[in-house]
Tab-separated table of C-alpha atoms in Angstrom:
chain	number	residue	atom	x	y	z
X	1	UNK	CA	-48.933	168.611	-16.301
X	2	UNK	CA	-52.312	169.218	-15.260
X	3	UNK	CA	-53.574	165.329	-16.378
X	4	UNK	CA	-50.506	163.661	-14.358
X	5	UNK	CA	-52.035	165.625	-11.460
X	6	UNK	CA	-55.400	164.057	-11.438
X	7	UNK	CA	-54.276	160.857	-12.317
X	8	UNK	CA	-52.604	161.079	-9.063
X	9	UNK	CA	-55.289	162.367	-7.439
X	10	UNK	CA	-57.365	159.571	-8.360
X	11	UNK	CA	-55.293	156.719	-7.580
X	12	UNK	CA	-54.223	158.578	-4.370
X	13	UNK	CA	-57.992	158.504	-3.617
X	14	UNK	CA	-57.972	155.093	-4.187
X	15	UNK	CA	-54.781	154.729	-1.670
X	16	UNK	CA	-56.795	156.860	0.526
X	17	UNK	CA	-60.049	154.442	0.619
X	18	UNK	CA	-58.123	151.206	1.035
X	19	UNK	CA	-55.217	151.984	3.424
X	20	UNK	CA	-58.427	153.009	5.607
X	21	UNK	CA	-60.260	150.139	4.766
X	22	UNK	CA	-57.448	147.814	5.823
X	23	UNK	CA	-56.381	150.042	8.596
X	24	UNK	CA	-59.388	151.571	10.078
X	25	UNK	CA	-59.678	155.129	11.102
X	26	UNK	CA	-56.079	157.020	10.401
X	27	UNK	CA	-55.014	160.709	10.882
X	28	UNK	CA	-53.510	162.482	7.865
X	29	UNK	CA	-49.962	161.362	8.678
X	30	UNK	CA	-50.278	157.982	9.517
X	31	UNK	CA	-52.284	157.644	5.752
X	32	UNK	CA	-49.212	159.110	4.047
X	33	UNK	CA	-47.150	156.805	5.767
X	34	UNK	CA	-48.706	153.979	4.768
X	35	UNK	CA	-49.314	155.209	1.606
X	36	UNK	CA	-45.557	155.727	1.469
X	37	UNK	CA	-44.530	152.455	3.108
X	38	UNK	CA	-46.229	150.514	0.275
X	39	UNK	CA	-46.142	152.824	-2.876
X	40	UNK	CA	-42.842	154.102	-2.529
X	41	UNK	CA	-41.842	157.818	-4.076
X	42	UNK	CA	-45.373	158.758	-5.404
X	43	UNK	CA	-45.893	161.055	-1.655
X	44	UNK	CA	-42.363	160.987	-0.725
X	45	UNK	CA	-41.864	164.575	-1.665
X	46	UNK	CA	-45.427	166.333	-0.937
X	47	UNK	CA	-47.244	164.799	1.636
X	48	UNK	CA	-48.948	167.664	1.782
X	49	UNK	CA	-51.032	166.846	-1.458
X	50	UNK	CA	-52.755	164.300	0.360
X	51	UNK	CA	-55.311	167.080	1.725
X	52	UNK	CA	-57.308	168.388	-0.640
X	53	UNK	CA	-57.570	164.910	-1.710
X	54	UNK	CA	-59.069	164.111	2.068
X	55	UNK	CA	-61.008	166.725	2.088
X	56	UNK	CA	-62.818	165.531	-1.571
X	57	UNK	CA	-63.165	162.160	-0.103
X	58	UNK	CA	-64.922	163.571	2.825
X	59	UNK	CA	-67.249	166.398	0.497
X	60	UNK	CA	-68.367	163.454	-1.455
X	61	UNK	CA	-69.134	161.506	1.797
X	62	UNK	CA	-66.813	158.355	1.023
X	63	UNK	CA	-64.982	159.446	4.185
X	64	UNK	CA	-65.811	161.245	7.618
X	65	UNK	CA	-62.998	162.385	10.219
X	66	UNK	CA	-63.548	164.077	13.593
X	67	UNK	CA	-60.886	164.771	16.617
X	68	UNK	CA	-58.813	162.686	18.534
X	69	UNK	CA	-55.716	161.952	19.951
X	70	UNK	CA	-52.489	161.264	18.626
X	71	UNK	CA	-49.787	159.484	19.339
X	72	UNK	CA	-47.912	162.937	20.947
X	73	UNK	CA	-50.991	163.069	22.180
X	74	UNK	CA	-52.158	166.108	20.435
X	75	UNK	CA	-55.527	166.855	18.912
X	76	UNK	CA	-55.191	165.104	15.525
X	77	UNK	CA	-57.854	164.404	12.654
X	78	UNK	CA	-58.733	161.057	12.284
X	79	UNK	CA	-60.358	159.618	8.801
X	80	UNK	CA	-62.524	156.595	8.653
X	81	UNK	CA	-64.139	154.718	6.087
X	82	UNK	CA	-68.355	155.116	5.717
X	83	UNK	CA	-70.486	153.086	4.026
X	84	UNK	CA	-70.811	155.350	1.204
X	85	UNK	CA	-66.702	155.140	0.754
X	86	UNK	CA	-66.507	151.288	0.934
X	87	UNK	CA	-69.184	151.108	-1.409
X	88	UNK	CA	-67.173	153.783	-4.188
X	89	UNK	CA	-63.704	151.474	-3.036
X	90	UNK	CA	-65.374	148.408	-4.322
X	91	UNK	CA	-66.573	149.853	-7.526
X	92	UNK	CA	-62.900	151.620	-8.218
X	93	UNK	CA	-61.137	148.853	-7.541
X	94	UNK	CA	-63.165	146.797	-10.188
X	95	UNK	CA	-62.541	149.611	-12.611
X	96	UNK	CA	-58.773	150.009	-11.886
X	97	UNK	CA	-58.449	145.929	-12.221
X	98	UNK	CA	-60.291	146.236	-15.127
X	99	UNK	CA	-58.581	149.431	-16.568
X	100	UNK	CA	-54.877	147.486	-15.247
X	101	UNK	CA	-56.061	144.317	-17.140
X	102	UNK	CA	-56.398	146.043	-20.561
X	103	UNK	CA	-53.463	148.030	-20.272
X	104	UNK	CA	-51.537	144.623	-19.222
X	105	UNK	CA	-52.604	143.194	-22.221
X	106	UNK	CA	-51.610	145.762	-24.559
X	107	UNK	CA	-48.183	145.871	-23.619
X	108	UNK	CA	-48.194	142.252	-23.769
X	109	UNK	CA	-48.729	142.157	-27.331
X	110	UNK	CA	-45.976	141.924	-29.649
X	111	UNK	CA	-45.842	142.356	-33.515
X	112	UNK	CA	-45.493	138.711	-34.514
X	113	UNK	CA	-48.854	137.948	-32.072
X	114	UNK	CA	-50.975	139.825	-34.355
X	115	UNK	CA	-52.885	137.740	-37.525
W	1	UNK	CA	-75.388	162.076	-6.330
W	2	UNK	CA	-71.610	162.474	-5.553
W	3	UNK	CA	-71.383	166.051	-7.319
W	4	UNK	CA	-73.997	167.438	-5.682
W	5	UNK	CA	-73.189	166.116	-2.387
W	6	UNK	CA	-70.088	167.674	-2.896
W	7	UNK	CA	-71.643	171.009	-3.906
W	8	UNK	CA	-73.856	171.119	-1.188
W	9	UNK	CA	-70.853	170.593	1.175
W	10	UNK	CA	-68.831	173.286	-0.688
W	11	UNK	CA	-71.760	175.736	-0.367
W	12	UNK	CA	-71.943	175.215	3.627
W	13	UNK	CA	-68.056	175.438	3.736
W	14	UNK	CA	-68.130	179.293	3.002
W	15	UNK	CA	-70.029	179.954	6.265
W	16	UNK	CA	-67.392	178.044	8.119
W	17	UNK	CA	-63.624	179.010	6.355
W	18	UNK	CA	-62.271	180.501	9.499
W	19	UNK	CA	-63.445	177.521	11.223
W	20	UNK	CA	-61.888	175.257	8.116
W	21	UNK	CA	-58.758	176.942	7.639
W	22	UNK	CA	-58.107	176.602	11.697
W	23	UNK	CA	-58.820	172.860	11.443
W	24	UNK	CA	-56.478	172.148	7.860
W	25	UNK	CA	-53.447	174.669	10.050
W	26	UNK	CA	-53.524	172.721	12.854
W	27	UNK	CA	-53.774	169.287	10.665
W	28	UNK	CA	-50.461	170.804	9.252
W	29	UNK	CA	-48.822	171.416	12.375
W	30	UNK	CA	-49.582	167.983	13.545
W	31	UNK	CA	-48.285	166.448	10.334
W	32	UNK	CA	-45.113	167.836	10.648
W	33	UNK	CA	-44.901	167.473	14.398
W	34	UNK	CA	-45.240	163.704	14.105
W	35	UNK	CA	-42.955	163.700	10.941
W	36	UNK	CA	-39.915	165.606	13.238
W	37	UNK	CA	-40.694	162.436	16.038
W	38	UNK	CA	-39.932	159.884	13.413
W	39	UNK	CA	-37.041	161.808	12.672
W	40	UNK	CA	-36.143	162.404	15.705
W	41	UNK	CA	-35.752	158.760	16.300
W	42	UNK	CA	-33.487	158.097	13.434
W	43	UNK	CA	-30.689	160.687	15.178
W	44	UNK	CA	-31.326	164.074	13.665
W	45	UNK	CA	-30.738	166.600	15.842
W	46	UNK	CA	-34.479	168.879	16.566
W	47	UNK	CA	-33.545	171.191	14.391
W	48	UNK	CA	-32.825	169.532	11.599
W	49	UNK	CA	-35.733	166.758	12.430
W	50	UNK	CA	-38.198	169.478	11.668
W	51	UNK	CA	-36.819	170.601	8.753
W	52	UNK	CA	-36.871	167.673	7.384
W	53	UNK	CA	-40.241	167.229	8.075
W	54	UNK	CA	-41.195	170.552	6.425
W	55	UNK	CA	-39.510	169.601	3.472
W	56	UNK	CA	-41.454	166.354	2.809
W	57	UNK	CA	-44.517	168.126	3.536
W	58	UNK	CA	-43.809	170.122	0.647
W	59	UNK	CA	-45.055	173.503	-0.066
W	60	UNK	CA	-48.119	174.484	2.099
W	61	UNK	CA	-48.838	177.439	0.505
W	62	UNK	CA	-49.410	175.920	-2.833
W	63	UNK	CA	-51.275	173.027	-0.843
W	64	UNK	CA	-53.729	175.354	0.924
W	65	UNK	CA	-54.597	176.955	-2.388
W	66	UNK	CA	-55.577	173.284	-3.680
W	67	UNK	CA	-57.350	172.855	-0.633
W	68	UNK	CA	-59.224	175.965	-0.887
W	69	UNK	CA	-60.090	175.352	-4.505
W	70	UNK	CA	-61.595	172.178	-3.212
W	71	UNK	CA	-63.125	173.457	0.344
W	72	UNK	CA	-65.864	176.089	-1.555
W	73	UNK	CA	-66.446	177.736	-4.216
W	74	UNK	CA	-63.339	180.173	-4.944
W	75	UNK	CA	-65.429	182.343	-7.156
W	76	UNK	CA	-68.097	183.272	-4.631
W	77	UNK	CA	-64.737	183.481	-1.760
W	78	UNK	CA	-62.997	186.006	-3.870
W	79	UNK	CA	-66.052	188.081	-4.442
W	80	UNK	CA	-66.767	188.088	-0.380
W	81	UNK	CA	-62.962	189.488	0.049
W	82	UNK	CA	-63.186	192.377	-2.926
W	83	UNK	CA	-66.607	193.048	-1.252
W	84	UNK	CA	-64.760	193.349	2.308
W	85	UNK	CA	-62.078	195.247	0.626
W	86	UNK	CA	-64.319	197.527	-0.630
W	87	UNK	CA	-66.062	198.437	2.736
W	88	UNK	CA	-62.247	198.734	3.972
W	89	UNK	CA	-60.985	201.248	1.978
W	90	UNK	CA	-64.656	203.134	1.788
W	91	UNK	CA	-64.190	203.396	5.901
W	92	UNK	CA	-60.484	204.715	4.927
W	93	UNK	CA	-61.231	207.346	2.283
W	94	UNK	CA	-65.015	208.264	3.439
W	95	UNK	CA	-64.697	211.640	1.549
W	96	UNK	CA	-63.525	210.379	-1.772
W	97	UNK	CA	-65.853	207.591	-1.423
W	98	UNK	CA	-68.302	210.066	-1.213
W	99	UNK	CA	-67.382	212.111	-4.550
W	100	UNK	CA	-66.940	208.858	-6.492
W	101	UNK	CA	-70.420	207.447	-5.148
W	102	UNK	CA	-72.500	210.708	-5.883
W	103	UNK	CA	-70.515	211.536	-9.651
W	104	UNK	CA	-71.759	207.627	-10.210
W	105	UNK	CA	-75.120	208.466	-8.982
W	106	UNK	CA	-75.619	212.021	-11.176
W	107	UNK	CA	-74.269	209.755	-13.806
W	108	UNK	CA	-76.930	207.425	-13.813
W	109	UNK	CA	-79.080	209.280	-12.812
W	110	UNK	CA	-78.622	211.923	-15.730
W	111	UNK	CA	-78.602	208.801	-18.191
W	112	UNK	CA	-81.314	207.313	-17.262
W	113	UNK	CA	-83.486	210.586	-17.501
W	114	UNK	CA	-82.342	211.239	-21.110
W	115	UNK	CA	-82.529	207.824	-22.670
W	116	UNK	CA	-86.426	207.605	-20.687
W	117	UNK	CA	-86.957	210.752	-22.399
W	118	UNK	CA	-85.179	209.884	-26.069
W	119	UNK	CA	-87.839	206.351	-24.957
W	120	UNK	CA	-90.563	208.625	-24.923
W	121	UNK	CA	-90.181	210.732	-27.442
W	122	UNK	CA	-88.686	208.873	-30.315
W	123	UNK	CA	-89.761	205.446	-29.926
W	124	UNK	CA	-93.115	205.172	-28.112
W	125	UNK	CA	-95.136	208.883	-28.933
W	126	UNK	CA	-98.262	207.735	-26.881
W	127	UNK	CA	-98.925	204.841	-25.235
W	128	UNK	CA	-101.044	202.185	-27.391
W	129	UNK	CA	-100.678	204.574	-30.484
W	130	UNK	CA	-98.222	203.310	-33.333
W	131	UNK	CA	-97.628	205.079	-36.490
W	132	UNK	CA	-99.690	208.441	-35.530
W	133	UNK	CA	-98.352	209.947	-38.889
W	134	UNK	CA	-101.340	207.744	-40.704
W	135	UNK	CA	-103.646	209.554	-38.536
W	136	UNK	CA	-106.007	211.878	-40.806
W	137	UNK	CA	-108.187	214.550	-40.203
W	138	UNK	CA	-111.172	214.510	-43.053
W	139	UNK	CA	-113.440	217.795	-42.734
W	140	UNK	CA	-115.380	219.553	-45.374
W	141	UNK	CA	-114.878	222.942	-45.970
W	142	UNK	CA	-116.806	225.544	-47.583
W	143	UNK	CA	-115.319	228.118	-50.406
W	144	UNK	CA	-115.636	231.275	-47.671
W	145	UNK	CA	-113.874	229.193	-45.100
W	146	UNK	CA	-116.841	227.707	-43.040
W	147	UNK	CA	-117.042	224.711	-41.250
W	148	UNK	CA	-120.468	222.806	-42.469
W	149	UNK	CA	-119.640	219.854	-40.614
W	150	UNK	CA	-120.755	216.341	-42.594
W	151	UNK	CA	-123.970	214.801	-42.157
W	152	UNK	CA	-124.678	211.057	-40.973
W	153	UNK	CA	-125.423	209.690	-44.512
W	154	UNK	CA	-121.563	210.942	-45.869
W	155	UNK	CA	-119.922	209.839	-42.891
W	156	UNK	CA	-121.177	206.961	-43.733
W	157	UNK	CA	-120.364	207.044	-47.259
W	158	UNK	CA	-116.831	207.486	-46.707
W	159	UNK	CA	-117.081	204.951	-44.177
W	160	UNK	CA	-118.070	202.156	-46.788
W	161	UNK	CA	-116.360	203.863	-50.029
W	162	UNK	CA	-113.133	204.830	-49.253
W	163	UNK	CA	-111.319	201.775	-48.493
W	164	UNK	CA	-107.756	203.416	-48.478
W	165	UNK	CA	-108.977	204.320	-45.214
W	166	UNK	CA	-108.748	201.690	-42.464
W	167	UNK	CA	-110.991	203.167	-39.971
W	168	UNK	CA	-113.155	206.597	-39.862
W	169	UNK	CA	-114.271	208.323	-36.544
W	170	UNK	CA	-116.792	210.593	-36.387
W	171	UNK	CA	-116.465	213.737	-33.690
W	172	UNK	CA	-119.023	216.233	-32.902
W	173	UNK	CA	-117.951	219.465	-30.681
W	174	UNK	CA	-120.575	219.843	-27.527
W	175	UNK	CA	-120.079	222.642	-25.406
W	176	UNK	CA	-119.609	221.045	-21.727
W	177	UNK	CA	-118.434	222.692	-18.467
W	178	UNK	CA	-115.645	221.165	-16.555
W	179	UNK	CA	-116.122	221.367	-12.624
W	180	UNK	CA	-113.490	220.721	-9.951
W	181	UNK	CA	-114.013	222.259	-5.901
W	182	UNK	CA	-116.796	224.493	-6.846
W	183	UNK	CA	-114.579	226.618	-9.311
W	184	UNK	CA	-116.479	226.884	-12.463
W	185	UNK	CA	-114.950	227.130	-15.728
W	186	UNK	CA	-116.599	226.951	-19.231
W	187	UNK	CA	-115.162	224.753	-22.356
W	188	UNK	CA	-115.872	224.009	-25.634
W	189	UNK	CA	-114.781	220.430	-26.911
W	190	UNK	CA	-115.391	217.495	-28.265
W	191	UNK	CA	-117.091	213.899	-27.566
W	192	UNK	CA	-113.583	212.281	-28.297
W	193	UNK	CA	-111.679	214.985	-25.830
W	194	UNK	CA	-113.904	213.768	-23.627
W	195	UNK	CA	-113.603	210.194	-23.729
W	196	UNK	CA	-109.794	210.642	-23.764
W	197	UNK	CA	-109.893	212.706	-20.875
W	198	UNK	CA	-111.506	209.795	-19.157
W	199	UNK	CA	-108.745	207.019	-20.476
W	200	UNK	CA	-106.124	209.528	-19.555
W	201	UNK	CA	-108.384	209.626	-15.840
């Protein structure tokens, strides 16, 4: 149980880092809208997990967020990409496409392909 | 580099929860405030807009515990709290505190004095002295019950023949007087008492 959680932490992360990099700076809800828009049911329940994951991204310094206003115009949070982030997004998504391309692979595979 | 940012961040976060937990409520409230418009908009009535929105948000009790978790270190949080707790109910109960405080003290304190003590006595006898039972006294004695006292030449006899014996010290008793603030008071020791009363200063 504990394993499926930080797998979805980490590729949440990764949701995190690109919907900003494509987006620019984002407050909390309009990143778990996006993220819903494109992944489907993986926040559609707890959008509320997206959070802590925020505030990791911002502790290790991929992110920064400061005050603004929202569309209600309310103070919101808004997240935005640093250097540091769109550094760790290139590197991750190398290693997920990597990582994907094995996994690919192995399913591919079928009895009779093997020598 | 990451980890210890990360660390370092969590560290400074414990001086600022109030300020942290203020910021991640009204991130909440916002959240679910923009949620309820987009409901809104699809023809739910208010009330049912924001509960909507609540539910999707999912629990925010577990959340906050996640987020705490990942804010600071939970460890050195939950020790601050017992430690606030403590000075709570001390300020409550000042009188109880006070019995439990001073039976811990006497405790201790009562402890401490015997095991010094048991220190002392049974493990360390005298500072820089181990094994004092191979300590022996070697003195001639005469057949009425005398005390001739050795000469030079058999000290050093015994000094070069007896090798059971590690080491042989020679005293010889000199009357002295002892003076302190003009009162006067006469002794009879020996060269050795005096040197030890100088070590023991």
């Amino acid at each position: 149980m504990k394993q499926k959680a930080d797998v979805l932490q980490g590729t949440l992360a990764l949701m995190v880092l690109k919907t900003l990099d494509v987006l620019g700076p984002l407050h909390g809800y309009g990143i778990a809208r996006r993220i819903e828009q494109i992944s489907g049911d993986l926040l559609a329940v707890n959008q509320g997990t997206l959070y802590p994951v925020l505030l990791k991204l911002e502790q290790e310094g991929a992110i920064a967020s400061e005050w603004g206003a929202s569309e209600n115009n309310r103070r919101a949070r808004f997240y935005r990409l640093t250097r540091e982030g769109r550094k760790q997004l290139q590197v991750e998504t190398q290693d997920w496409e990597q990582t994907a391309a094995i996994i690919a692979r192995f399913f591919e595979v079928k009895t009779e392909d093997l020598p | 580099m990451r980890a210890l940012r990360r660390f370092l961040n969590r560290v400074i976060n414990l001086a600022r929860r109030r300020e942290q937990d203020e910021r991640l409520r009204e991130e909440i409230e916002e959240h679910i405030a923009l949620q309820a418009t987009e409901n809104l908009r699809t023809g739910l009535s208010p009330v049912e807009a924001r509960r909507q929105a609540m539910l999707k948000f999912g629990g925010v009790e577990a959340m906050k515990q996640d987020y705490r978790a990942e804010r600071g270190l939970l460890f050195i949080e939950n020790l601050l709290g017992d430690l606030r707790n403590a000075g709570r109910t001390i300020r409550r109960m000042p009188g109880l505190a006070a019995v439990i405080i001073v039976s811990l003290a006497i405790g201790i304190g009562v402890n401490t004095t015997i095991f010094s003590w048991i220190q002392m006595i049974l493990f360390q006898p005298l500072p820089g002295v181990s094994g004092a039972s191979n300590f022996l006294l070697v003195e001639p004695r005469t057949e009425t019950g005398g005390y001739p006292g050795a000469s030079w030449l058999e000290y050093r006899a015994l000094r070069t023949q007896v090798p059971a014996l590690r080491d042989i010290v020679a005293f010889q008793v000199v009357p002295f007087n002892v003076e302190r603030q003009a009162r006067l008071s006469g002794r009879s020791g020996n060269s050795s008492q005096a040197i030890i009363f100088l070590l023991w200063g």
